[in-house]
Amino acid sequence: WLLLECCAEFGRERPEIRLELIESVLGGTEDALTEGRVDLAIGGVVPGGFLGDALMQVRFVCAAAPTHPLHQLGRTLTLDDLRHHRHLVVRDSGLSRSRTGGSWLNEQRWTVSHKATSIRAARMGLGFAWYPEQNIREELAAGALLPLPLAEGRERYVTLYLIYADVDTAGPGIRRLGEILRARAATASESRNDGA
């Protein structure tokens, strides 16, 4: 939602510029940068040969539908509890698909291509996953997904970086989009910290 708000602001300022948003997972962001398919990327890792600035921290929560058997245990959960239930994993969109996204957790897993599919599967009670909290905020507010009561690891944090493909040759449009992203991320971080 925050990225789309940034794109909307940029679109109002520069309606003549076409914008292509590529959604990637894990290695897909690095591939897009190294292959020159993007001018600007947001990712959790700055690939070798590129420079990136920290944009914001994203909180991930382990969640499942309230009807999921893990919630029915009525107690604090362990890693062993998770190993006995289906883990929903989003496939690495990189060409080499060398990163697992935590699929090592257990053999009982479904791997899907899109985050929306994973969220829908979790809402249906088909498994659990760690999601960026902001991606499931509506589901959490509605009670369609609930954080799992884990003894350890109930939340994870990832720093997102703003990465220019080539900051020296970036045009004014790309630079302006980067400014909007930085400003909105800073505002979102301040709001989150004030509410903590």
PDB file of C-alpha atoms in Angstrom:
ATOM      1  CA  TRP A   1       0.000   0.000   0.000  1.00  0.00           C
ATOM      2  CA  LEU A   2       2.810   2.436   0.821  1.00  0.00           C
ATOM      3  CA  LEU A   3       4.547   1.772  -2.495  1.00  0.00           C
ATOM      4  CA  LEU A   4       1.292   2.302  -4.369  1.00  0.00           C
ATOM      5  CA  GLU A   5       0.733   5.593  -2.520  1.00  0.00           C
ATOM      6  CA  CYS A   6       4.219   6.687  -3.622  1.00  0.00           C
ATOM      7  CA  CYS A   7       3.456   5.706  -7.214  1.00  0.00           C
ATOM      8  CA  ALA A   8       0.176   7.649  -7.045  1.00  0.00           C
ATOM      9  CA  GLU A   9       1.961  10.787  -5.819  1.00  0.00           C
ATOM     10  CA  PHE A  10       4.595  10.434  -8.535  1.00  0.00           C
ATOM     11  CA  GLY A  11       1.854   9.894 -11.143  1.00  0.00           C
ATOM     12  CA  ARG A  12       0.102  13.106 -10.118  1.00  0.00           C
ATOM     13  CA  GLU A  13       3.355  15.050 -10.428  1.00  0.00           C
ATOM     14  CA  ARG A  14       4.588  13.400 -13.615  1.00  0.00           C
ATOM     15  CA  PRO A  15       1.585  11.932 -15.486  1.00  0.00           C
ATOM     16  CA  GLU A  16       3.568  11.778 -18.731  1.00  0.00           C
ATOM     17  CA  ILE A  17       6.013   9.203 -17.343  1.00  0.00           C
ATOM     18  CA  ARG A  18       5.120   5.534 -17.705  1.00  0.00           C
ATOM     19  CA  LEU A  19       5.819   3.444 -14.671  1.00  0.00           C
ATOM     20  CA  GLU A  20       6.341  -0.317 -14.679  1.00  0.00           C
ATOM     21  CA  LEU A  21       6.205  -2.022 -11.302  1.00  0.00           C
ATOM     22  CA  ILE A  22       7.890  -5.428 -11.180  1.00  0.00           C
ATOM     23  CA  GLU A  23       7.065  -7.446  -8.078  1.00  0.00           C
ATOM     24  CA  SER A  24       9.816  -9.897  -7.239  1.00  0.00           C
ATOM     25  CA  VAL A  25      10.773 -12.244  -4.448  1.00  0.00           C
ATOM     26  CA  LEU A  26      14.261 -12.868  -3.046  1.00  0.00           C
ATOM     27  CA  GLY A  27      16.695 -13.239  -5.993  1.00  0.00           C
ATOM     28  CA  GLY A  28      14.278 -11.682  -8.497  1.00  0.00           C
ATOM     29  CA  THR A  29      15.179  -8.177  -7.329  1.00  0.00           C
ATOM     30  CA  GLU A  30      18.899  -8.809  -7.810  1.00  0.00           C
ATOM     31  CA  ASP A  31      18.236 -10.275 -11.264  1.00  0.00           C
ATOM     32  CA  ALA A  32      16.190  -7.229 -12.284  1.00  0.00           C
ATOM     33  CA  LEU A  33      19.032  -4.920 -11.250  1.00  0.00           C
ATOM     34  CA  THR A  34      21.909  -6.891 -12.761  1.00  0.00           C
ATOM     35  CA  GLU A  35      20.034  -7.449 -16.025  1.00  0.00           C
ATOM     36  CA  GLY A  36      19.211  -3.743 -16.334  1.00  0.00           C
ATOM     37  CA  ARG A  37      15.426  -4.286 -16.287  1.00  0.00           C
ATOM     38  CA  VAL A  38      14.894  -1.642 -13.593  1.00  0.00           C
ATOM     39  CA  ASP A  39      16.203   1.827 -12.814  1.00  0.00           C
ATOM     40  CA  LEU A  40      15.284   1.639  -9.156  1.00  0.00           C
ATOM     41  CA  ALA A  41      14.633  -1.264  -6.798  1.00  0.00           C
ATOM     42  CA  ILE A  42      13.524  -1.845  -3.242  1.00  0.00           C
ATOM     43  CA  GLY A  43      14.937  -4.975  -1.677  1.00  0.00           C
ATOM     44  CA  GLY A  44      16.032  -6.631   1.524  1.00  0.00           C
ATOM     45  CA  VAL A  45      19.570  -7.176   0.224  1.00  0.00           C
ATOM     46  CA  VAL A  46      21.848  -4.833  -1.699  1.00  0.00           C
ATOM     47  CA  PRO A  47      23.465  -6.961  -4.420  1.00  0.00           C
ATOM     48  CA  GLY A  48      27.223  -6.793  -4.980  1.00  0.00           C
ATOM     49  CA  GLY A  49      28.164  -3.976  -7.342  1.00  0.00           C
ATOM     50  CA  PHE A  50      25.268  -1.752  -6.247  1.00  0.00           C
ATOM     51  CA  LEU A  51      24.791   0.842  -3.528  1.00  0.00           C
ATOM     52  CA  GLY A  52      21.655   1.110  -1.457  1.00  0.00           C
ATOM     53  CA  ASP A  53      20.321   3.303   1.318  1.00  0.00           C
ATOM     54  CA  ALA A  54      18.265   1.934   4.181  1.00  0.00           C
ATOM     55  CA  LEU A  55      14.660   2.897   3.524  1.00  0.00           C
ATOM     56  CA  MET A  56      12.711   1.328   6.366  1.00  0.00           C
ATOM     57  CA  GLN A  57      12.336  -1.705   8.576  1.00  0.00           C
ATOM     58  CA  VAL A  58       9.517  -4.131   7.866  1.00  0.00           C
ATOM     59  CA  ARG A  59       8.076  -6.296  10.615  1.00  0.00           C
ATOM     60  CA  PHE A  60       7.131  -9.855   9.635  1.00  0.00           C
ATOM     61  CA  VAL A  61       4.658 -11.826  11.750  1.00  0.00           C
ATOM     62  CA  CYS A  62       3.955 -15.537  11.704  1.00  0.00           C
ATOM     63  CA  ALA A  63       0.212 -15.852  11.097  1.00  0.00           C
ATOM     64  CA  ALA A  64      -2.553 -18.322  10.315  1.00  0.00           C
ATOM     65  CA  ALA A  65      -6.340 -18.327  10.169  1.00  0.00           C
ATOM     66  CA  PRO A  66      -8.055 -18.403  13.576  1.00  0.00           C
ATOM     67  CA  THR A  67      -9.473 -21.830  12.633  1.00  0.00           C
ATOM     68  CA  HIS A  68      -6.026 -23.286  11.933  1.00  0.00           C
ATOM     69  CA  PRO A  69      -5.075 -26.239  14.203  1.00  0.00           C
ATOM     70  CA  LEU A  70      -2.060 -24.320  15.558  1.00  0.00           C
ATOM     71  CA  HIS A  71      -4.386 -21.711  17.076  1.00  0.00           C
ATOM     72  CA  GLN A  72      -6.572 -24.471  18.495  1.00  0.00           C
ATOM     73  CA  LEU A  73      -3.734 -25.779  20.665  1.00  0.00           C
ATOM     74  CA  GLY A  74      -4.427 -22.900  23.048  1.00  0.00           C
ATOM     75  CA  ARG A  75      -0.835 -22.549  24.220  1.00  0.00           C
ATOM     76  CA  THR A  76       2.504 -21.041  23.321  1.00  0.00           C
ATOM     77  CA  LEU A  77       3.898 -22.772  20.239  1.00  0.00           C
ATOM     78  CA  THR A  78       7.343 -24.221  19.611  1.00  0.00           C
ATOM     79  CA  LEU A  79       9.321 -24.819  16.452  1.00  0.00           C
ATOM     80  CA  ASP A  80       8.376 -28.478  16.746  1.00  0.00           C
ATOM     81  CA  ASP A  81       4.683 -27.504  16.623  1.00  0.00           C
ATOM     82  CA  LEU A  82       5.288 -25.625  13.353  1.00  0.00           C
ATOM     83  CA  ARG A  83       7.112 -28.608  11.842  1.00  0.00           C
ATOM     84  CA  HIS A  84       3.897 -30.622  12.011  1.00  0.00           C
ATOM     85  CA  HIS A  85       1.886 -28.157   9.901  1.00  0.00           C
ATOM     86  CA  ARG A  86       2.000 -26.814   6.365  1.00  0.00           C
ATOM     87  CA  HIS A  87       4.310 -23.859   5.783  1.00  0.00           C
ATOM     88  CA  LEU A  88       3.242 -21.542   2.938  1.00  0.00           C
ATOM     89  CA  VAL A  89       6.272 -20.280   1.008  1.00  0.00           C
ATOM     90  CA  VAL A  90       6.467 -17.774  -1.846  1.00  0.00           C
ATOM     91  CA  ARG A  91       8.803 -18.980  -4.599  1.00  0.00           C
ATOM     92  CA  ASP A  92      12.008 -17.096  -5.300  1.00  0.00           C
ATOM     93  CA  SER A  93      11.356 -15.168  -8.525  1.00  0.00           C
ATOM     94  CA  GLY A  94      15.074 -15.097  -9.359  1.00  0.00           C
ATOM     95  CA  LEU A  95      16.305 -17.107 -12.319  1.00  0.00           C
ATOM     96  CA  SER A  96      18.579 -19.315 -10.226  1.00  0.00           C
ATOM     97  CA  ARG A  97      15.984 -19.706  -7.443  1.00  0.00           C
ATOM     98  CA  SER A  98      18.833 -20.362  -5.073  1.00  0.00           C
ATOM     99  CA  ARG A  99      17.199 -18.823  -2.026  1.00  0.00           C
ATOM    100  CA  THR A 100      14.634 -20.758  -0.087  1.00  0.00           C
ATOM    101  CA  GLY A 101      12.803 -18.025   1.815  1.00  0.00           C
ATOM    102  CA  GLY A 102      12.826 -20.192   4.930  1.00  0.00           C
ATOM    103  CA  SER A 103      11.391 -23.298   3.266  1.00  0.00           C
ATOM    104  CA  TRP A 104      13.886 -25.271   5.364  1.00  0.00           C
ATOM    105  CA  LEU A 105      11.419 -25.105   8.263  1.00  0.00           C
ATOM    106  CA  ASN A 106       9.744 -28.363   7.338  1.00  0.00           C
ATOM    107  CA  GLU A 107       9.003 -30.674   4.456  1.00  0.00           C
ATOM    108  CA  GLN A 108       5.272 -30.082   4.760  1.00  0.00           C
ATOM    109  CA  ARG A 109       4.966 -26.940   2.644  1.00  0.00           C
ATOM    110  CA  TRP A 110       3.260 -25.446  -0.341  1.00  0.00           C
ATOM    111  CA  THR A 111       5.272 -23.143  -2.571  1.00  0.00           C
ATOM    112  CA  VAL A 112       3.278 -20.550  -4.495  1.00  0.00           C
ATOM    113  CA  SER A 113       4.289 -17.879  -6.988  1.00  0.00           C
ATOM    114  CA  HIS A 114       2.525 -14.883  -5.482  1.00  0.00           C
ATOM    115  CA  LYS A 115       2.166 -13.394  -2.029  1.00  0.00           C
ATOM    116  CA  ALA A 116      -1.579 -12.887  -2.608  1.00  0.00           C
ATOM    117  CA  THR A 117      -2.002 -16.634  -3.177  1.00  0.00           C
ATOM    118  CA  SER A 118      -0.163 -17.382   0.062  1.00  0.00           C
ATOM    119  CA  ILE A 119      -2.336 -14.932   2.002  1.00  0.00           C
ATOM    120  CA  ARG A 120      -5.511 -16.423   0.525  1.00  0.00           C
ATOM    121  CA  ALA A 121      -4.348 -19.955   1.371  1.00  0.00           C
ATOM    122  CA  ALA A 122      -3.605 -18.885   4.945  1.00  0.00           C
ATOM    123  CA  ARG A 123      -7.043 -17.245   5.229  1.00  0.00           C
ATOM    124  CA  MET A 124      -8.556 -20.559   4.117  1.00  0.00           C
ATOM    125  CA  GLY A 125      -6.729 -22.351   6.950  1.00  0.00           C
ATOM    126  CA  LEU A 126      -4.404 -24.220   4.592  1.00  0.00           C
ATOM    127  CA  GLY A 127      -1.169 -23.283   6.342  1.00  0.00           C
ATOM    128  CA  PHE A 128       0.874 -20.620   8.105  1.00  0.00           C
ATOM    129  CA  ALA A 129       3.549 -18.178   6.986  1.00  0.00           C
ATOM    130  CA  TRP A 130       5.587 -15.151   8.002  1.00  0.00           C
ATOM    131  CA  TYR A 131       4.123 -12.082   6.304  1.00  0.00           C
ATOM    132  CA  PRO A 132       5.120  -8.438   6.245  1.00  0.00           C
ATOM    133  CA  GLU A 133       2.701  -7.025   8.806  1.00  0.00           C
ATOM    134  CA  GLN A 134       1.568  -4.243   6.480  1.00  0.00           C
ATOM    135  CA  ASN A 135       0.689  -6.768   3.755  1.00  0.00           C
ATOM    136  CA  ILE A 136      -1.835  -8.461   6.019  1.00  0.00           C
ATOM    137  CA  ARG A 137      -3.005  -5.469   8.049  1.00  0.00           C
ATOM    138  CA  GLU A 138      -6.579  -5.747   6.774  1.00  0.00           C
ATOM    139  CA  GLU A 139      -6.683  -9.490   7.496  1.00  0.00           C
ATOM    140  CA  LEU A 140      -5.293  -8.890  11.005  1.00  0.00           C
ATOM    141  CA  ALA A 141      -7.786  -6.080  11.701  1.00  0.00           C
ATOM    142  CA  ALA A 142     -10.690  -8.241  10.493  1.00  0.00           C
ATOM    143  CA  GLY A 143      -9.487 -11.281  12.441  1.00  0.00           C
ATOM    144  CA  ALA A 144      -9.151 -13.335   9.240  1.00  0.00           C
ATOM    145  CA  LEU A 145      -5.501 -13.985  10.177  1.00  0.00           C
ATOM    146  CA  LEU A 146      -4.037 -13.991  13.667  1.00  0.00           C
ATOM    147  CA  PRO A 147      -0.392 -13.965  14.783  1.00  0.00           C
ATOM    148  CA  LEU A 148       0.677 -17.373  16.072  1.00  0.00           C
ATOM    149  CA  PRO A 149       1.678 -17.382  19.775  1.00  0.00           C
ATOM    150  CA  LEU A 150       5.264 -18.546  19.249  1.00  0.00           C
ATOM    151  CA  ALA A 151       7.626 -18.940  22.202  1.00  0.00           C
ATOM    152  CA  GLU A 152      10.490 -17.651  20.017  1.00  0.00           C
ATOM    153  CA  GLY A 153      10.574 -16.070  16.581  1.00  0.00           C
ATOM    154  CA  ARG A 154       7.056 -14.616  16.608  1.00  0.00           C
ATOM    155  CA  GLU A 155       8.329 -11.654  14.630  1.00  0.00           C
ATOM    156  CA  ARG A 156      11.184 -10.881  12.273  1.00  0.00           C
ATOM    157  CA  TYR A 157      12.498  -7.618  10.916  1.00  0.00           C
ATOM    158  CA  VAL A 158      13.942  -6.940   7.489  1.00  0.00           C
ATOM    159  CA  THR A 159      15.548  -3.680   6.426  1.00  0.00           C
ATOM    160  CA  LEU A 160      14.430  -2.575   2.988  1.00  0.00           C
ATOM    161  CA  TYR A 161      16.939  -0.702   0.866  1.00  0.00           C
ATOM    162  CA  LEU A 162      16.406   1.796  -1.938  1.00  0.00           C
ATOM    163  CA  ILE A 163      18.802   0.735  -4.702  1.00  0.00           C
ATOM    164  CA  TYR A 164      19.474   2.679  -7.899  1.00  0.00           C
ATOM    165  CA  ALA A 165      20.666   0.668 -10.879  1.00  0.00           C
ATOM    166  CA  ASP A 166      23.064   3.540 -11.615  1.00  0.00           C
ATOM    167  CA  VAL A 167      22.682   6.563  -9.377  1.00  0.00           C
ATOM    168  CA  ASP A 168      25.054   8.640 -11.544  1.00  0.00           C
ATOM    169  CA  THR A 169      22.921   8.302 -14.663  1.00  0.00           C
ATOM    170  CA  ALA A 170      19.498   8.304 -13.011  1.00  0.00           C
ATOM    171  CA  GLY A 171      17.236  10.872 -14.621  1.00  0.00           C
ATOM    172  CA  PRO A 172      15.175  13.477 -12.791  1.00  0.00           C
ATOM    173  CA  GLY A 173      12.053  11.269 -12.826  1.00  0.00           C
ATOM    174  CA  ILE A 174      13.837   8.357 -11.163  1.00  0.00           C
ATOM    175  CA  ARG A 175      15.455  10.682  -8.645  1.00  0.00           C
ATOM    176  CA  ARG A 176      12.077  12.249  -7.811  1.00  0.00           C
ATOM    177  CA  LEU A 177      10.481   8.837  -7.304  1.00  0.00           C
ATOM    178  CA  GLY A 178      13.356   7.971  -4.973  1.00  0.00           C
ATOM    179  CA  GLU A 179      12.727  11.188  -2.994  1.00  0.00           C
ATOM    180  CA  ILE A 180       9.033  10.352  -2.659  1.00  0.00           C
ATOM    181  CA  LEU A 181       9.858   6.820  -1.506  1.00  0.00           C
ATOM    182  CA  ARG A 182      12.296   8.116   1.118  1.00  0.00           C
ATOM    183  CA  ALA A 183       9.880  10.750   2.419  1.00  0.00           C
ATOM    184  CA  ARG A 184       6.902   8.378   2.658  1.00  0.00           C
ATOM    185  CA  ALA A 185       9.010   5.631   4.267  1.00  0.00           C
ATOM    186  CA  ALA A 186      10.314   8.107   6.859  1.00  0.00           C
ATOM    187  CA  THR A 187       6.765   9.257   7.646  1.00  0.00           C
ATOM    188  CA  ALA A 188       5.535   5.664   7.942  1.00  0.00           C
ATOM    189  CA  SER A 189       8.445   4.775  10.248  1.00  0.00           C
ATOM    190  CA  GLU A 190       7.778   7.809  12.475  1.00  0.00           C
ATOM    191  CA  SER A 191       4.091   6.918  12.705  1.00  0.00           C
ATOM    192  CA  ARG A 192       4.929   3.326  13.628  1.00  0.00           C
ATOM    193  CA  ASN A 193       7.432   4.459  16.268  1.00  0.00           C
ATOM    194  CA  ASP A 194       4.953   6.942  17.780  1.00  0.00           C
ATOM    195  CA  GLY A 195       2.393   4.158  18.092  1.00  0.00           C
ATOM    196  CA  ALA A 196       4.831   1.715  19.720  1.00  0.00           C
TER     197      ALA A 196
END
